[in-house]
Structures are given as C-alpha cells and as structure tokens.
PDB file of C-alpha atoms in Angstrom:
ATOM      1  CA  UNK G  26       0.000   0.000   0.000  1.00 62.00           C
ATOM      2  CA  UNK G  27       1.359   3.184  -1.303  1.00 77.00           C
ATOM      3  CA  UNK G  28       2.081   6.586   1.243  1.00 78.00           C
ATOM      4  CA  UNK G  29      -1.610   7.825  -0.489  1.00 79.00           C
ATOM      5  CA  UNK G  30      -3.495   4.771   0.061  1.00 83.00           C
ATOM      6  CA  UNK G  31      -2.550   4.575   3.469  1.00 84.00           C
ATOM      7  CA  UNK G  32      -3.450   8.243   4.663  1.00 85.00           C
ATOM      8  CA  UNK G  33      -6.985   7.606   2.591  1.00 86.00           C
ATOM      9  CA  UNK G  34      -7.850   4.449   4.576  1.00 89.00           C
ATOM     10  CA  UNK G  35      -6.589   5.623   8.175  1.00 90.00           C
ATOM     11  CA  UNK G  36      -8.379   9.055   7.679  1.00 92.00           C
ATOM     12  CA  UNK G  37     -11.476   7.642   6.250  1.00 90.00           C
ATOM     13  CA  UNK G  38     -11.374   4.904   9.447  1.00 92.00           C
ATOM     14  CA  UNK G  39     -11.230   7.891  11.835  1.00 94.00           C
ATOM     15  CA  UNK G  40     -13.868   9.910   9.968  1.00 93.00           C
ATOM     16  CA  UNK G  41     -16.177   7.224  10.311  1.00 90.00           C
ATOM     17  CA  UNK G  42     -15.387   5.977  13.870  1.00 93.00           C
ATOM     18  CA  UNK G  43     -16.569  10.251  15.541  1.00 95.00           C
ATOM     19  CA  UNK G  44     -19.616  10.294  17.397  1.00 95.00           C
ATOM     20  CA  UNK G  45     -22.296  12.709  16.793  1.00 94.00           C
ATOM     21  CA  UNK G  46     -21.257  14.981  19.260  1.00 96.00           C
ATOM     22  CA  UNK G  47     -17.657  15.598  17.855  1.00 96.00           C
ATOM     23  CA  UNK G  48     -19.261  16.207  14.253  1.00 96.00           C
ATOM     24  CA  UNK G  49     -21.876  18.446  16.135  1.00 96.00           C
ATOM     25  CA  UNK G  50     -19.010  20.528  18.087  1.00 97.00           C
ATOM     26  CA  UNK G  51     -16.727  20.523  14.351  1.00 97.00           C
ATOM     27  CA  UNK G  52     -19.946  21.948  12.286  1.00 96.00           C
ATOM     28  CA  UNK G  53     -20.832  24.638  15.133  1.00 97.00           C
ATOM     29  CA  UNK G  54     -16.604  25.189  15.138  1.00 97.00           C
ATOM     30  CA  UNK G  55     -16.373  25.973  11.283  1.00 97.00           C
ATOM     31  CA  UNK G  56     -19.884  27.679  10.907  1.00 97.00           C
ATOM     32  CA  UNK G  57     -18.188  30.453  13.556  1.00 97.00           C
ATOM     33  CA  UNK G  58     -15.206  30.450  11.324  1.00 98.00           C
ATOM     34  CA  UNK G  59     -16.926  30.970   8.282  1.00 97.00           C
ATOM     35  CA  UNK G  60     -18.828  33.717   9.611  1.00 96.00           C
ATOM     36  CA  UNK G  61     -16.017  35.610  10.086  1.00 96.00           C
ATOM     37  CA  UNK G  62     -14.388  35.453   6.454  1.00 97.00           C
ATOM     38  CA  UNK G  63     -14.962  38.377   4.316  1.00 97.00           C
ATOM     39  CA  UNK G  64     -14.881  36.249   1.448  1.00 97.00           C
ATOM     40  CA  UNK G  65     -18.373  34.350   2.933  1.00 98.00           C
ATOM     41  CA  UNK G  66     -20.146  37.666   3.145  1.00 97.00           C
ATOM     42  CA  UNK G  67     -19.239  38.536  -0.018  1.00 98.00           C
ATOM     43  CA  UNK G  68     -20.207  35.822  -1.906  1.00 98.00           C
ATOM     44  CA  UNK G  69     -23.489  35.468  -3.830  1.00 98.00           C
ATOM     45  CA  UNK G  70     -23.435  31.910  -5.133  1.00 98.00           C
ATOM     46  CA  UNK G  71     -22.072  29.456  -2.938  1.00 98.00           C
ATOM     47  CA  UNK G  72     -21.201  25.835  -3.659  1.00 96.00           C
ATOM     48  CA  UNK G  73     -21.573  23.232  -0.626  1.00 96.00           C
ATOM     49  CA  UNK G  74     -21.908  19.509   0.044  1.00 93.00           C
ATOM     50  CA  UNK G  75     -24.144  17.453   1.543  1.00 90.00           C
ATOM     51  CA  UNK G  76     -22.301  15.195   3.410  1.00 89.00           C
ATOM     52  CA  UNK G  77     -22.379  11.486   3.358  1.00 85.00           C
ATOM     53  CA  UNK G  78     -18.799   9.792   4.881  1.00 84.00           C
ATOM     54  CA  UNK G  79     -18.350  11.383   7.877  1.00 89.00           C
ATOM     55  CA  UNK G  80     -16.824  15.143   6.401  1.00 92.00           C
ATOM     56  CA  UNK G  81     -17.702  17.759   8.235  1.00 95.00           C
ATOM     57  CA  UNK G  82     -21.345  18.380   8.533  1.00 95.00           C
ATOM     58  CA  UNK G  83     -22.781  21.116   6.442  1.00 95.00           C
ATOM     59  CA  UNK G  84     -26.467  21.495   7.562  1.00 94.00           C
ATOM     60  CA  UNK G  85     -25.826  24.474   9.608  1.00 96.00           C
ATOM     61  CA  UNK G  86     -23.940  25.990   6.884  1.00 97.00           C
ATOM     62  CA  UNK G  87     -26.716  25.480   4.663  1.00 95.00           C
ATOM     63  CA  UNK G  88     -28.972  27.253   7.052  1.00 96.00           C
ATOM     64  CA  UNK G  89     -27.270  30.175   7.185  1.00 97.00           C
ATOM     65  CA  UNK G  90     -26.697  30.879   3.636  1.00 97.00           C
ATOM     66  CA  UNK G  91     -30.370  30.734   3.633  1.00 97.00           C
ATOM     67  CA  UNK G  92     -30.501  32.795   6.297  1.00 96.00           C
ATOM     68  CA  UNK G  93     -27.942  35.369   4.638  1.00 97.00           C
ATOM     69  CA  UNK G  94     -30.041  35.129   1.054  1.00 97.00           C
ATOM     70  CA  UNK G  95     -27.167  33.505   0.035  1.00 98.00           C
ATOM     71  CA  UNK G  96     -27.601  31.223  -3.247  1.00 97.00           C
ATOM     72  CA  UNK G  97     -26.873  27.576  -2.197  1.00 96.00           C
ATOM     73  CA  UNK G  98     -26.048  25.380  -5.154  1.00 94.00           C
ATOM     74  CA  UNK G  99     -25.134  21.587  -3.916  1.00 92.00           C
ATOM     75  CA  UNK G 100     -23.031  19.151  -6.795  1.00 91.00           C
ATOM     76  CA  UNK G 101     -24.443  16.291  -8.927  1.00 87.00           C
ATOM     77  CA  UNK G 102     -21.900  14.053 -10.880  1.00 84.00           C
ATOM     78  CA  UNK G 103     -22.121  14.642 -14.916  1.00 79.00           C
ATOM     79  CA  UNK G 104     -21.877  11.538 -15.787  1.00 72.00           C
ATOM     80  CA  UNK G 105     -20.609  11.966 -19.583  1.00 73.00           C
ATOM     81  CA  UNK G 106     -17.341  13.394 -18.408  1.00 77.00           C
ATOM     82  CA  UNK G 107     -17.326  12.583 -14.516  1.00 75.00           C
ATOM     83  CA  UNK G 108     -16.994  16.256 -13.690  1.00 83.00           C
ATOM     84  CA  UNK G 109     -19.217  18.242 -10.927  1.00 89.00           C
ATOM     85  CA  UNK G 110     -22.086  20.500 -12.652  1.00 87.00           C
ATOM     86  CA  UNK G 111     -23.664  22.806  -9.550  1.00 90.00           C
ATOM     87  CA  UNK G 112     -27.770  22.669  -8.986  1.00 91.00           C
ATOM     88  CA  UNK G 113     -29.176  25.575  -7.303  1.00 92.00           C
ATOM     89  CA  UNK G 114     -31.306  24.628  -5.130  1.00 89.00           C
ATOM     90  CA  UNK G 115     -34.447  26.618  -2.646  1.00 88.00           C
ATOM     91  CA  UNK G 116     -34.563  26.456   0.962  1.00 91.00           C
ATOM     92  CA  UNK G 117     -37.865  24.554   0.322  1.00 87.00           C
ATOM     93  CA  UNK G 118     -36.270  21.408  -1.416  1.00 85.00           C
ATOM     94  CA  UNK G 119     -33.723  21.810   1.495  1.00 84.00           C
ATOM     95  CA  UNK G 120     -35.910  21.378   4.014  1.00 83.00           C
ATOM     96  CA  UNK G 121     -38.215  19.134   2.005  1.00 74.00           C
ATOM     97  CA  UNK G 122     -34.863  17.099   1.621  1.00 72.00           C
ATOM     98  CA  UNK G 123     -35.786  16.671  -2.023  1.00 71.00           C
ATOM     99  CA  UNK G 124     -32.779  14.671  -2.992  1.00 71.00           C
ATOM    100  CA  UNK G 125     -31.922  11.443  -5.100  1.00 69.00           C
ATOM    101  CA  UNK G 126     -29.094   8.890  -4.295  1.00 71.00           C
ATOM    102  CA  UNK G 127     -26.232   8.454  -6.165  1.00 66.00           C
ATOM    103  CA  UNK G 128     -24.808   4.965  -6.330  1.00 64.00           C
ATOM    104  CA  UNK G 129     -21.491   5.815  -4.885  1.00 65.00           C
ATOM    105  CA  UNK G 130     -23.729   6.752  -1.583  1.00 61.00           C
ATOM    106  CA  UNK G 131     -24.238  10.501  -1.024  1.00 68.00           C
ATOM    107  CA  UNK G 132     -27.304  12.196  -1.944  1.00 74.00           C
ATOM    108  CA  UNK G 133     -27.456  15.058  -5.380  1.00 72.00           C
ATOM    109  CA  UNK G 134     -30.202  17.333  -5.774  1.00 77.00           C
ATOM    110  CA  UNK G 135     -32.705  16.161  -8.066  1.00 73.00           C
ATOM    111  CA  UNK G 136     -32.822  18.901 -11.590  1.00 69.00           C
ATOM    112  CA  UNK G 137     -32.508  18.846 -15.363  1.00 67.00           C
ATOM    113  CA  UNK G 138     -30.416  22.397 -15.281  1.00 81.00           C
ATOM    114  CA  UNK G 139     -27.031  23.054 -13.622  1.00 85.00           C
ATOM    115  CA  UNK G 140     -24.495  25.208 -13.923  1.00 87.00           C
ATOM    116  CA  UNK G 141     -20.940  24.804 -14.357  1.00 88.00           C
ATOM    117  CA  UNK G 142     -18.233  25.692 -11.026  1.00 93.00           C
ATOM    118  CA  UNK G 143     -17.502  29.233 -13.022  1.00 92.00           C
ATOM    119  CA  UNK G 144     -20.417  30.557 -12.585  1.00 93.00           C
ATOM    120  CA  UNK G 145     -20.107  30.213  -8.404  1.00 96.00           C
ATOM    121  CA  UNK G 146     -18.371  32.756  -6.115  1.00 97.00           C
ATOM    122  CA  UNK G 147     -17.530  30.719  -3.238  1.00 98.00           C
ATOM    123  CA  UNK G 148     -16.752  26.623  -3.352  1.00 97.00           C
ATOM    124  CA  UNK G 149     -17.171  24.747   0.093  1.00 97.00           C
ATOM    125  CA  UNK G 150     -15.275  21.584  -0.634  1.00 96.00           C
ATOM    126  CA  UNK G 151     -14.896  18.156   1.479  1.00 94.00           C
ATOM    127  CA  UNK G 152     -11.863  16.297   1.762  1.00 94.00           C
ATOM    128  CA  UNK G 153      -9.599  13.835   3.626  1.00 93.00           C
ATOM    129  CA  UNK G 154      -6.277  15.428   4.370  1.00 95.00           C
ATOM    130  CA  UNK G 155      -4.650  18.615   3.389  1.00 96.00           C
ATOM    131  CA  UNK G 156      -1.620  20.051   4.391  1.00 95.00           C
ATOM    132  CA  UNK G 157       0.126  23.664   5.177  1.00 94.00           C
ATOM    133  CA  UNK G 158       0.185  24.665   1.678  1.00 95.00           C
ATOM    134  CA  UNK G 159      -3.451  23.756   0.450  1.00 96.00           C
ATOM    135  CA  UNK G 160      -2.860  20.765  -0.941  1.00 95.00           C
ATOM    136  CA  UNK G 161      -5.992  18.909  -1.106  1.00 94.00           C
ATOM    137  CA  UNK G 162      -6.356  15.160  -1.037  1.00 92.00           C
ATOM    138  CA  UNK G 163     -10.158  14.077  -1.424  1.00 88.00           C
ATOM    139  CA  UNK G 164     -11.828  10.573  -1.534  1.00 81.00           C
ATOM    140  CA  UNK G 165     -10.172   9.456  -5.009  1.00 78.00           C
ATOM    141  CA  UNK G 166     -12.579  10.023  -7.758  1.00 80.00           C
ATOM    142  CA  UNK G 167     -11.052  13.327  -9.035  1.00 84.00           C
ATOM    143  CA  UNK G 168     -13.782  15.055  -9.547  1.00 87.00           C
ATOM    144  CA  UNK G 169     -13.246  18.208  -8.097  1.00 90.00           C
ATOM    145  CA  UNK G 170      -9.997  18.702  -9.220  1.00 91.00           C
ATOM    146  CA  UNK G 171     -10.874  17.565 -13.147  1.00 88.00           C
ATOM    147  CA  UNK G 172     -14.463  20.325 -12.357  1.00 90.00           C
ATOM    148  CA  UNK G 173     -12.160  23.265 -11.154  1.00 92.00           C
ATOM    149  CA  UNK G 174      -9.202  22.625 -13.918  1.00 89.00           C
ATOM    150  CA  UNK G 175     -11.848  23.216 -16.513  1.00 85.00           C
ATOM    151  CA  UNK G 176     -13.259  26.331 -15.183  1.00 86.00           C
ATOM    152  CA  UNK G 177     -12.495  29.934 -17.254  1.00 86.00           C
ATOM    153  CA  UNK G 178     -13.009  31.300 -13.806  1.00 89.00           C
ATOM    154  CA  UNK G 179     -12.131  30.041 -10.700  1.00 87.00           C
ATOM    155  CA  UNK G 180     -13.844  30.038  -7.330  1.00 96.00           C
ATOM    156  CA  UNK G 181     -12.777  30.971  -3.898  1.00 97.00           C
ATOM    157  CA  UNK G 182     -12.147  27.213  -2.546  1.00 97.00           C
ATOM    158  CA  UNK G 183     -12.741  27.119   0.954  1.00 98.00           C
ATOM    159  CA  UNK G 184     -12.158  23.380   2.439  1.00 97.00           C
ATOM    160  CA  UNK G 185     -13.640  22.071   5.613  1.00 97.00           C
ATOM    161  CA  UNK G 186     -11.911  19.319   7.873  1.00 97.00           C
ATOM    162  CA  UNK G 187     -11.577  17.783  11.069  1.00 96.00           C
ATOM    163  CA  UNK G 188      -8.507  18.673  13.039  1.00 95.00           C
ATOM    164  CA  UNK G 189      -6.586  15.419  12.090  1.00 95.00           C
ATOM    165  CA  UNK G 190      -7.281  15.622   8.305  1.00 96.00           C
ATOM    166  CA  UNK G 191      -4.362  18.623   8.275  1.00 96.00           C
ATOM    167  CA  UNK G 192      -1.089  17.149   7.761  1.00 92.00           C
ATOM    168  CA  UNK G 193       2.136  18.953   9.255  1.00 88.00           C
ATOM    169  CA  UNK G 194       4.242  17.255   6.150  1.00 87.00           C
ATOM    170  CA  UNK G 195       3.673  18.204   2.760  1.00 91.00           C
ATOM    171  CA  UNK G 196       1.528  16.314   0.809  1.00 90.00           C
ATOM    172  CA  UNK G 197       2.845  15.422  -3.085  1.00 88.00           C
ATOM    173  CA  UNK G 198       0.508  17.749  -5.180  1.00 88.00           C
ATOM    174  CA  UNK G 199       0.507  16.510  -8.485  1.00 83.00           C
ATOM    175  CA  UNK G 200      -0.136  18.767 -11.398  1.00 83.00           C
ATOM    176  CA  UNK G 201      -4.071  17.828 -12.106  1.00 84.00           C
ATOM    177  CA  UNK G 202      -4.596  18.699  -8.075  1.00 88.00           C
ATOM    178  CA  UNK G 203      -6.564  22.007  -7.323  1.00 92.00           C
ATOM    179  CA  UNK G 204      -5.285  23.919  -4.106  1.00 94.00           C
ATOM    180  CA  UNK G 205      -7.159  25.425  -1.627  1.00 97.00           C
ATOM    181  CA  UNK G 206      -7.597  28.727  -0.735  1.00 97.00           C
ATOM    182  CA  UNK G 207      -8.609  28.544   2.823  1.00 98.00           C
ATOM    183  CA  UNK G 208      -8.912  25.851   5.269  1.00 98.00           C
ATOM    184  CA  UNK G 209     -11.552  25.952   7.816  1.00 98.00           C
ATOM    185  CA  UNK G 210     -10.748  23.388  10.779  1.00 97.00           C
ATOM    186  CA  UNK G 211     -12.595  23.220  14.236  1.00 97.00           C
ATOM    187  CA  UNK G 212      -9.368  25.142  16.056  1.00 96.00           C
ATOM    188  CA  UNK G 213      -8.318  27.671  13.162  1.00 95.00           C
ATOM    189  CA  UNK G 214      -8.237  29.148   9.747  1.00 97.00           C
ATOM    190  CA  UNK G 215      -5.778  28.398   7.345  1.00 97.00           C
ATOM    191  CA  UNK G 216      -4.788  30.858   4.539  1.00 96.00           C
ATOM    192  CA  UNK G 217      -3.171  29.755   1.157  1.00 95.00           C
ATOM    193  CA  UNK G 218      -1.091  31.279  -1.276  1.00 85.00           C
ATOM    194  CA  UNK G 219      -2.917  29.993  -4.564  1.00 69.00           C
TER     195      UNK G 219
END
C-alpha cells in the first residue's frame, strides 16, 4: 500500500469511527469560522456539500446561507465526463430534503439544469487530508480537481476538515490537483497562497 493509500484508509477509518457529538461541536466550530471570512459575506453563489462519509457536517452551513439570502447550489456528478455541474437549489427542497441517491452513496439534488463551477463565487469543498500549503487530497474520484481545472473562472475554494485531516508534512501535489484557498478546521483558519 502506497504513502496515499494509506493516509486515505486511516483518515477515512477515523472519519467514520466520531460520534455525533464531535461532528456536532466541528460543524458549530467551522460555521463560527466561516462567519467571520470576508470572502463568505461577499459571496453570492455558494457551492456546498451534503455530506455522506463522515466530512464535516454542512447542515448548519446550509442554514445560514439561507438565512444570509445567500444562493446555495449543492453538486451532482455529470456523468458523460465525470466532472461536478452545480444545482441551485431553494430552501424549500432543502428542508423538504428533495434529494436522489447516487450509487457511490451521497445524496445530489434532483434537476434537469445546472451550472458549471464558473459561474459560483464561493466553493465549500470536502476532503480527507490537506496540508500547510493547500494541498488537497479528497476521496479518489477526481472530480473536483478535473471540475475546477476546466473552469475559465475560478472560485474561492474554501475546504472544511476535522482537526486530524491537516497534515504537518507536505503532501505530493501533483499537477491535475486544485489547491485550496482557505482551510476551515474546528481550532483555526488556514490561509493559502494559490
């Protein structure tokens, strides 16, 4: 098993294994975090996830994009080229939880028209490790990375992670991976140079 391989399994392991509590305390953690960032209150369109495998929980984030008039758009897999397309979606499906499952397990909003990442101001992105410069490692399919490297313009990229999903040693970033620009963890924020 290969350096990568190893850090997916361990950190997927310990993503899975926190109780509701700790992913309660993390979400209320980065929502206060996020509500501090210029960048969040100056975004119109904003890009989340729902989550599915133990990220860090993004209803409350949801809620207050709502609650901001924020636009929330959440991702559905394209399945001709395996890239992201975004779904704007109301606070009505929301709440209505108006979604369909995908067969790799996490739930996409249910719509015939979607736009593409360019078109959003702010991206809230999952993943399982990054490290001090904004390397991002996420759960293997790529599809973030092969979404953002075909956008004309890019989007703030804000990612959200548990305290041990930042790693102290750098990370290989190979040339298809998409950096962040911030990191939001339950103790601090993280700033990149993109």
């Amino acid at each position: 098993m290969n350096e990568l391989s190893f850090i997916r399994k361990n950190l997927r392991s310990k993503r899975r294994s926190l109780s509701s509590f700790e992913q309660k305390q993390a979400q209320l953690d980065v929502l206060h975090h996020l509500n501090t960032l210029p960048i969040f209150h100056s975004s119109k369109k904003i890009g989340l996830y729902l989550h599915a495998f133990g990220e860090v929980h993004t209803e409350l984030l949801i809620e207050l994009c709502f609650k901001k008039n924020k636009q929330v758009y959440l991702p559905m897999i394209c399945s001709m080229n395996q890239r992201l397309v975004w779904v704007k979606i109301s606070k009505n499906q929301y709440i209505n939880r108006r979604f369909s499952h995908h067969p790799l397990g996490m739930k996409e909003p249910m719509a015939t028209r979607a736009k593409h990442v360019s078109s959003i101001d702010l991206l809230i992105m999952p993943l399982l490790a990054c490290d001090r410069y904004g390397t991002r490692i996420g759960m293997g399919g790529g599809y973030y990375d092969r979404t953002l490297a075909s956008a004309k313009h890019k989007p703030y990229r804000l990612g959200l992670a548990h305290q041990f999903q930042f790693i102290e040693h750098t990370l290989k970033r190979q040339s298809w991976d998409q950096p962040l620009d911030v990191l939001l963890i339950p103790q601090r924020v993280y700033y990149f140079k993109r």
